[in-house]
């Protein structure tokens, strides 16, 4: 079964608008972490934001926020005020405590295109 | 602080050859993980090394191996290359002190097998 599901292969957004990238996950481990990474065409994976399963508040990092709904097992990334440089692939990833702290399970990714 | 570095950035090999990729982690990071990224399979975990020991392994054949040196630098080796091994190979490093530690990725090595 898919552990990380990103249902949007591609998304378009107008510059300066907000966009939400969806991510749902599946785990029976009570201790886990959720990550979002950005991958520009150059290939490097850039860390954006982290949410721990026991964190009470949604994580925020600048223009990025994570809408964490534990009961629904969703961890959507919200990018506010999109910029042209935000055009890239975005990956949601999960790390389970039982699976090993440094083994990330990735979703298939969402390609975001920001239009001027 | 310098980021994760990977060498070489690009490689072209032929079937049956072997290849060694290198990864230098961020200074102070003790854990190095390797991932394979292909259009068909996406991003898949290969293995993780911590203090020169393989701590975790993904579901890859024994042709894929790695090691870590005392300075935390890591190498990954693929023997008897197959066409399907063509991929972007990413390494990531982390402090590995707590479960919340973030993995920081290098720019990747793009391997093409002809």
mmCIF file of C-alpha atoms in Angstrom:
data_model
loop_
_atom_site.group_PDB
_atom_site.id
_atom_site.type_symbol
_atom_site.label_atom_id
_atom_site.label_comp_id
_atom_site.label_asym_id
_atom_site.label_seq_id
_atom_site.Cartn_x
_atom_site.Cartn_y
_atom_site.Cartn_z
ATOM 1 C CA UNK A 1 0.000 0.000 0.000
ATOM 2 C CA UNK A 2 1.122 3.533 -0.741
ATOM 3 C CA UNK A 3 2.454 5.128 2.391
ATOM 4 C CA UNK A 4 2.599 8.640 0.949
ATOM 5 C CA UNK A 5 0.075 9.788 -1.611
ATOM 6 C CA UNK A 6 0.291 12.998 -3.574
ATOM 7 C CA UNK A 7 -2.768 13.097 -5.787
ATOM 8 C CA UNK A 8 -1.872 16.180 -7.825
ATOM 9 C CA UNK A 9 0.683 15.391 -10.544
ATOM 10 C CA UNK A 10 0.692 19.036 -11.609
ATOM 11 C CA UNK A 11 -0.553 22.352 -10.281
ATOM 12 C CA UNK A 12 -0.684 25.843 -11.747
ATOM 13 C CA UNK A 13 -0.819 29.039 -9.732
ATOM 14 C CA UNK A 14 -0.675 32.719 -10.521
ATOM 15 C CA UNK A 15 2.229 34.672 -9.088
ATOM 16 C CA UNK A 16 1.445 36.176 -5.639
ATOM 17 C CA UNK A 17 -1.432 33.769 -5.034
ATOM 18 C CA UNK A 18 -1.466 31.013 -2.427
ATOM 19 C CA UNK A 19 -1.406 27.333 -3.368
ATOM 20 C CA UNK A 20 -2.014 24.122 -1.442
ATOM 21 C CA UNK A 21 -0.235 20.896 -2.328
ATOM 22 C CA UNK A 22 -1.919 17.791 -0.985
ATOM 23 C CA UNK A 23 -0.298 14.903 0.872
ATOM 24 C CA UNK A 24 -1.890 11.987 2.667
ATOM 25 C CA UNK A 25 0.020 9.316 4.513
ATOM 26 C CA UNK A 26 -0.522 5.915 6.008
ATOM 27 C CA UNK A 27 1.255 4.575 9.066
ATOM 28 C CA UNK A 28 0.509 2.616 12.200
ATOM 29 C CA UNK A 29 3.584 3.981 13.952
ATOM 30 C CA UNK A 30 2.519 6.560 16.574
ATOM 31 C CA UNK A 31 5.855 8.361 16.214
ATOM 32 C CA UNK A 32 6.604 9.749 12.798
ATOM 33 C CA UNK A 33 7.717 12.879 11.024
ATOM 34 C CA UNK A 34 6.496 14.513 7.865
ATOM 35 C CA UNK A 35 8.669 16.553 5.541
ATOM 36 C CA UNK A 36 8.280 18.618 2.432
ATOM 37 C CA UNK A 37 11.104 19.038 -0.031
ATOM 38 C CA UNK A 38 11.408 21.155 -3.175
ATOM 39 C CA UNK A 39 13.323 19.870 -6.173
ATOM 40 C CA UNK A 40 14.138 22.415 -8.876
ATOM 41 C CA UNK A 41 15.195 21.234 -12.313
ATOM 42 C CA UNK A 42 18.807 21.205 -11.100
ATOM 43 C CA UNK A 43 17.983 18.089 -9.082
ATOM 44 C CA UNK A 44 18.934 19.089 -5.553
ATOM 45 C CA UNK A 45 16.332 18.376 -2.872
ATOM 46 C CA UNK A 46 15.739 21.453 -0.731
ATOM 47 C CA UNK A 47 14.222 21.009 2.720
ATOM 48 C CA UNK A 48 11.190 23.210 3.298
ATOM 49 C CA UNK A 49 9.338 22.220 6.449
ATOM 50 C CA UNK A 50 8.948 19.513 9.093
ATOM 51 C CA UNK A 51 6.025 18.358 11.243
ATOM 52 C CA UNK A 52 6.343 15.810 14.020
ATOM 53 C CA UNK A 53 3.442 13.530 14.842
ATOM 54 C CA UNK A 54 3.321 14.831 18.415
ATOM 55 C CA UNK A 55 3.551 18.500 17.490
ATOM 56 C CA UNK A 56 0.452 20.336 18.657
ATOM 57 C CA UNK A 57 0.765 23.260 16.275
ATOM 58 C CA UNK A 58 1.091 23.375 12.525
ATOM 59 C CA UNK A 59 4.625 24.049 11.359
ATOM 60 C CA UNK A 60 5.467 27.287 9.579
ATOM 61 C CA UNK A 61 8.640 28.420 7.833
ATOM 62 C CA UNK A 62 8.386 31.799 6.180
ATOM 63 C CA UNK A 63 5.977 31.503 3.250
ATOM 64 C CA UNK A 64 5.531 27.785 3.865
ATOM 65 C CA UNK A 65 3.072 26.283 6.293
ATOM 66 C CA UNK A 66 1.993 22.720 6.852
ATOM 67 C CA UNK A 67 -1.692 22.023 7.390
ATOM 68 C CA UNK A 68 -1.443 18.941 9.610
ATOM 69 C CA UNK A 69 -4.674 17.023 10.166
ATOM 70 C CA UNK A 70 -3.649 13.963 12.133
ATOM 71 C CA UNK A 71 -7.032 12.231 12.238
ATOM 72 C CA UNK A 72 -7.338 12.515 8.465
ATOM 73 C CA UNK A 73 -3.652 11.598 7.997
ATOM 74 C CA UNK A 74 -3.022 14.584 5.810
ATOM 75 C CA UNK A 75 -0.109 17.001 5.729
ATOM 76 C CA UNK A 76 -0.776 19.586 3.063
ATOM 77 C CA UNK A 77 1.808 22.207 2.157
ATOM 78 C CA UNK A 78 0.569 25.772 1.781
ATOM 79 C CA UNK A 79 2.727 28.253 -0.085
ATOM 80 C CA UNK A 80 1.598 31.815 0.371
ATOM 81 C CA UNK A 81 2.362 34.611 -2.109
ATOM 82 C CA UNK A 82 3.799 32.337 -4.804
ATOM 83 C CA UNK A 83 6.899 33.480 -6.625
ATOM 84 C CA UNK A 84 8.230 32.486 -10.036
ATOM 85 C CA UNK A 85 11.125 30.753 -8.291
ATOM 86 C CA UNK A 86 8.668 28.397 -6.591
ATOM 87 C CA UNK A 87 8.217 26.514 -9.876
ATOM 88 C CA UNK A 88 9.607 23.040 -9.104
ATOM 89 C CA UNK A 89 8.706 19.519 -8.047
ATOM 90 C CA UNK A 90 7.481 19.205 -4.475
ATOM 91 C CA UNK A 91 7.790 15.993 -2.516
ATOM 92 C CA UNK A 92 6.078 14.971 0.670
ATOM 93 C CA UNK A 93 8.023 12.439 2.739
ATOM 94 C CA UNK A 94 7.531 10.498 5.941
ATOM 95 C CA UNK A 95 9.901 9.051 8.444
ATOM 96 C CA UNK A 96 8.644 6.379 10.819
ATOM 97 C CA UNK A 97 10.426 5.768 14.110
ATOM 98 C CA UNK A 98 10.104 2.000 13.695
ATOM 99 C CA UNK A 99 11.396 2.170 10.124
ATOM 100 C CA UNK A 100 14.593 3.886 11.091
ATOM 101 C CA UNK A 101 15.029 7.576 11.719
ATOM 102 C CA UNK A 102 16.881 8.299 8.531
ATOM 103 C CA UNK A 103 14.791 6.337 6.062
ATOM 104 C CA UNK A 104 12.475 8.677 4.230
ATOM 105 C CA UNK A 105 9.497 7.396 2.260
ATOM 106 C CA UNK A 106 8.596 9.772 -0.539
ATOM 107 C CA UNK A 107 5.445 10.469 -2.460
ATOM 108 C CA UNK A 108 5.392 10.698 -6.243
ATOM 109 C CA UNK A 109 5.604 14.475 -6.153
ATOM 110 C CA UNK A 110 3.633 17.427 -7.487
ATOM 111 C CA UNK A 111 4.988 19.661 -10.214
ATOM 112 C CA UNK A 112 4.133 23.277 -9.467
ATOM 113 C CA UNK A 113 4.189 25.911 -12.179
ATOM 114 C CA UNK A 114 3.943 29.560 -11.165
ATOM 115 C CA UNK A 115 2.722 31.865 -13.918
ATOM 116 C CA UNK A 116 3.381 35.624 -14.029
ATOM 117 C CA UNK B 1 28.689 25.951 6.630
ATOM 118 C CA UNK B 2 29.238 23.993 3.424
ATOM 119 C CA UNK B 3 26.389 21.800 2.241
ATOM 120 C CA UNK B 4 26.413 18.176 1.202
ATOM 121 C CA UNK B 5 28.692 17.564 -1.752
ATOM 122 C CA UNK B 6 28.565 14.715 -4.209
ATOM 123 C CA UNK B 7 31.076 13.694 -6.813
ATOM 124 C CA UNK B 8 31.019 13.224 -9.673
ATOM 125 C CA UNK B 9 27.937 15.131 -10.779
ATOM 126 C CA UNK B 10 27.551 13.181 -13.995
ATOM 127 C CA UNK B 11 28.675 9.719 -15.044
ATOM 128 C CA UNK B 12 28.256 7.642 -18.166
ATOM 129 C CA UNK B 13 28.987 3.932 -17.923
ATOM 130 C CA UNK B 14 28.227 0.844 -19.966
ATOM 131 C CA UNK B 15 26.403 -2.287 -18.903
ATOM 132 C CA UNK B 16 28.473 -4.644 -16.804
ATOM 133 C CA UNK B 17 30.805 -1.977 -15.471
ATOM 134 C CA UNK B 18 30.912 -0.871 -11.885
ATOM 135 C CA UNK B 19 30.738 2.634 -10.462
ATOM 136 C CA UNK B 20 31.600 4.395 -7.215
ATOM 137 C CA UNK B 21 29.853 7.554 -6.092
ATOM 138 C CA UNK B 22 31.081 9.769 -3.287
ATOM 139 C CA UNK B 23 29.256 11.892 -0.731
ATOM 140 C CA UNK B 24 30.697 14.345 1.789
ATOM 141 C CA UNK B 25 28.196 15.281 4.502
ATOM 142 C CA UNK B 26 27.727 18.593 6.233
ATOM 143 C CA UNK B 27 30.415 19.078 8.869
ATOM 144 C CA UNK B 28 29.329 17.470 12.128
ATOM 145 C CA UNK B 29 26.711 15.243 10.537
ATOM 146 C CA UNK B 30 27.221 11.590 11.358
ATOM 147 C CA UNK B 31 24.525 9.965 9.270
ATOM 148 C CA UNK B 32 24.569 9.593 5.492
ATOM 149 C CA UNK B 33 21.664 8.131 3.566
ATOM 150 C CA UNK B 34 21.486 7.288 -0.129
ATOM 151 C CA UNK B 35 18.474 7.462 -2.414
ATOM 152 C CA UNK B 36 17.824 6.501 -6.017
ATOM 153 C CA UNK B 37 15.482 8.612 -8.110
ATOM 154 C CA UNK B 38 14.054 7.331 -11.392
ATOM 155 C CA UNK B 39 11.050 8.487 -13.446
ATOM 156 C CA UNK B 40 9.369 5.109 -13.026
ATOM 157 C CA UNK B 41 10.012 4.292 -9.376
ATOM 158 C CA UNK B 42 10.402 7.761 -7.926
ATOM 159 C CA UNK B 43 12.610 8.288 -4.891
ATOM 160 C CA UNK B 44 13.669 5.115 -3.132
ATOM 161 C CA UNK B 45 15.808 4.644 -0.053
ATOM 162 C CA UNK B 46 18.967 2.628 -0.634
ATOM 163 C CA UNK B 47 20.758 2.570 2.731
ATOM 164 C CA UNK B 48 21.951 4.626 5.669
ATOM 165 C CA UNK B 49 25.321 4.716 7.342
ATOM 166 C CA UNK B 50 26.025 5.979 10.826
ATOM 167 C CA UNK B 51 29.406 5.817 12.522
ATOM 168 C CA UNK B 52 30.799 3.637 9.736
ATOM 169 C CA UNK B 53 28.020 1.055 10.139
ATOM 170 C CA UNK B 54 25.111 0.354 7.856
ATOM 171 C CA UNK B 55 22.125 1.054 10.050
ATOM 172 C CA UNK B 56 19.269 0.672 7.600
ATOM 173 C CA UNK B 57 18.821 -0.841 4.170
ATOM 174 C CA UNK B 58 16.211 -0.538 1.451
ATOM 175 C CA UNK B 59 14.997 -3.178 -0.938
ATOM 176 C CA UNK B 60 17.797 -3.216 -3.499
ATOM 177 C CA UNK B 61 19.905 -6.098 -4.805
ATOM 178 C CA UNK B 62 23.332 -6.844 -3.400
ATOM 179 C CA UNK B 63 24.952 -5.124 -6.393
ATOM 180 C CA UNK B 64 24.323 -1.914 -4.481
ATOM 181 C CA UNK B 65 26.682 -1.450 -1.578
ATOM 182 C CA UNK B 66 28.172 1.339 0.414
ATOM 183 C CA UNK B 67 30.518 2.276 3.158
ATOM 184 C CA UNK B 68 31.278 5.155 5.452
ATOM 185 C CA UNK B 69 34.657 6.378 6.573
ATOM 186 C CA UNK B 70 35.728 7.694 9.953
ATOM 187 C CA UNK B 71 35.277 11.298 8.747
ATOM 188 C CA UNK B 72 31.642 10.445 7.866
ATOM 189 C CA UNK B 73 32.259 10.629 4.114
ATOM 190 C CA UNK B 74 30.413 7.879 2.319
ATOM 191 C CA UNK B 75 30.773 6.004 -0.917
ATOM 192 C CA UNK B 76 28.222 4.004 -2.815
ATOM 193 C CA UNK B 77 29.166 1.268 -5.250
ATOM 194 C CA UNK B 78 27.095 -0.371 -7.932
ATOM 195 C CA UNK B 79 28.579 -3.444 -9.569
ATOM 196 C CA UNK B 80 27.583 -5.101 -12.840
ATOM 197 C CA UNK B 81 25.617 -2.115 -14.013
ATOM 198 C CA UNK B 82 22.274 -2.608 -15.722
ATOM 199 C CA UNK B 83 20.348 -0.205 -17.937
ATOM 200 C CA UNK B 84 17.785 0.190 -15.152
ATOM 201 C CA UNK B 85 20.433 1.611 -12.838
ATOM 202 C CA UNK B 86 20.328 4.855 -14.796
ATOM 203 C CA UNK B 87 19.109 7.342 -12.230
ATOM 204 C CA UNK B 88 19.829 10.363 -10.114
ATOM 205 C CA UNK B 89 21.576 9.205 -6.945
ATOM 206 C CA UNK B 90 21.083 11.519 -4.005
ATOM 207 C CA UNK B 91 22.792 11.418 -0.687
ATOM 208 C CA UNK B 92 21.579 13.147 2.423
ATOM 209 C CA UNK B 93 23.205 13.852 5.745
ATOM 210 C CA UNK B 94 21.814 14.543 9.183
ATOM 211 C CA UNK B 95 22.969 14.958 12.760
ATOM 212 C CA UNK B 96 21.044 11.810 13.704
ATOM 213 C CA UNK B 97 20.740 12.944 17.300
ATOM 214 C CA UNK B 98 16.959 12.918 17.530
ATOM 215 C CA UNK B 99 14.118 11.623 15.409
ATOM 216 C CA UNK B 100 13.292 15.161 14.372
ATOM 217 C CA UNK B 101 16.618 15.740 12.666
ATOM 218 C CA UNK B 102 16.300 16.883 9.097
ATOM 219 C CA UNK B 103 18.092 15.239 6.219
ATOM 220 C CA UNK B 104 19.883 17.679 3.949
ATOM 221 C CA UNK B 105 20.491 16.551 0.407
ATOM 222 C CA UNK B 106 23.361 17.005 -1.972
ATOM 223 C CA UNK B 107 23.016 17.963 -5.646
ATOM 224 C CA UNK B 108 23.046 14.341 -6.775
ATOM 225 C CA UNK B 109 25.044 12.244 -9.212
ATOM 226 C CA UNK B 110 23.301 11.568 -12.494
ATOM 227 C CA UNK B 111 24.309 8.112 -13.718
ATOM 228 C CA UNK B 112 23.604 7.024 -17.268
ATOM 229 C CA UNK B 113 24.137 3.391 -18.183
ATOM 230 C CA UNK B 114 24.442 2.653 -21.911
#
